[in-house]
Amino acid sequence: MKENFKEDPRFEQCNKETWVMVILLVLNILWWYGFAYGLGSKSPSEYGFILGLPGWFFWSCVMGWVVFSFAAYYAVKIYFKDIPLDDGGQSQAGQGVKK
Amino acid sequence: MTYSGVLTVLLLVYLVILTGTGIVVSRLKQRGSSAGFVTDYFLGGRSLPGFVLAMTLVATYTSGSSFLGGPGMAYNQGFGWVLLAMIQLPAMYVTLGVLGKRFNIVGRKIGAVTVVDFLRERYEGNAFLTITSAFFIVVFLVAAIAAQFLGGARIIESLTGLNYVWCLVVFSIVVMVYLVLGGFTAVALNDSINGTLMSIGTIALFVATVKAGGGIGAIISNLKSVNPDLLTPYGVKNFISVPWVSSFWVLVCIGTLGLPQTAVRAMAYKDSKAMHTAIVIGTVVIGLLMLGMHTIGAFARAIVPDVKVTDMVIPTLAMKVLHPIGAALVLTAPLAAIISTVDSQLVYVAGTIVKDIYLNYMNPNADEKRIEKLSRAMNAAIVLLVLALSIKPPSTIVWINLFAFGGLEAAFFWPLLMGLYSKRANAAGMIAAQLSGVASFIWFTSKLPRPMGLHPIVPTMVISGVVGLLVSYLTPPPKLETIKKFWGV
């Protein structure tokens, strides 16, 4: 399709933020899967224990929560920008993008 | 005072607070706002701050099953079920991050108040798609609400000994009062109260459980002697197979951004900062609730070993490990989870009927006063309908509820996502995506519940997406003016 119109400049930043969240999700899935089945596939008698919990569970679930809460915080802090959302916002979108 | 007496009093206090929110909101609203009645009443005037946005998303998403059925499964299956529950951790950042500010910006541009508003504008006023969308929302959500009402009333009955029907009636009146008076804003504020209550309940019960079990180490060795399978990611006798549990990434995480009652919240926040805050708070809180409650369920096996009914694991445990007043406080949490899911769904159904059907097709020129009356009446009517359905639930409702969650995802995931990100997606394609999605989900669920070891939602999403793209590319693209309206300056 011919796009003979100017795209809303805010969408470039929006797309970047979406990709950041998708990458975070992929990492989250790998973390969840890797620790759960990487450490948890042995017989329970061979499990290592951390803070009393089975090692796979500690890493995949407990640390998964801690790590991805911080990861979400830093992803937002580093990559997300304070852009205007209002309809009138486009006109100032250029200079409105501030951190 | 007896235990059930304490609980009854606490419940009453809690219900009075919820009702009070509705009254306060309606008082404040009389001063009027610039956004207009429909946007105020069904979308909180697009002004949710970060904390409220996070809490209303979490509370809408976290239903009674996260506090009763889920921990009950963890009790039976061990840590494998906690692993399954943790798939929900990214749900908040995925919903807010993938729909993104783009959805909020477009929503403001076209004045959308519901998800169907967005679809109708994006797919060029296609009447068929608008009506099937509204139909799926009303049918699936009403069934889901009735099922939750039922669950909520059963819990109150079993804990307080109050009569089941009376529980339902009290429950409905409270929800009706604050919905009718305060609309979406009251729902969002009450969700914040409920979310806070759920978090406190989870932490308190976790601490008490570990203490009662003699520390985590003692609980774990106790569980190991009951059945070593409880410590594995696979559940008892390999009940939680890898392909099946992995499918939940689609069902309870990625797919949830297609749930209309969740997605609409991504249009309701005030500004960029609110969204940033909500991503972080939402992730921390959903993780706390899911990890906390399900781990408690798994630990419970070592402390109250003989619970037969899964839904009773948490109530039985709370009464055993906490002081009666503490237990009563903790047990308002599952009720909070139910109420906060149901209220969001109710106000969304009312919004769909008023905005997507009445204002679009029946009376586009209705004046503000009339819309206001109708909106409030509609909220009341739907609560009464659900009340009637749950006093004596017809088997159709139970049947429809089986498909409600996945069915809504199947109906809205691709039309919403492709509508936002693909300039090529068109009405014909999305009608095909929606119908093939819902049909496949119903077919798989009833005929082939574990296709290739997966959950039915996985083939459903693949079929719906492929059909949607194929039909879109075989039919003419959307008009340039539509693309300009959504993508242009």
GROMACS .gro file of N, CA, C and O in nm, chain B residues 178 252 446:
model
   12
  277TYR      N    1  -2.276   0.001   4.427
  277TYR     CA    2  -2.162   0.083   4.388
  277TYR      C    3  -2.140   0.088   4.238
  277TYR      O    4  -2.087   0.186   4.185
  351VAL      N    5  -0.304  -1.821   2.996
  351VAL     CA    6  -0.316  -1.730   3.111
  351VAL      C    7  -0.216  -1.615   3.107
  351VAL      O    8  -0.213  -1.533   3.197
  545SER      N    9  -1.439  -2.966   2.360
  545SER     CA   10  -1.535  -3.075   2.381
  545SER      C   11  -1.496  -3.206   2.313
  545SER      O   12  -1.535  -3.313   2.358
   0.00000   0.00000   0.00000
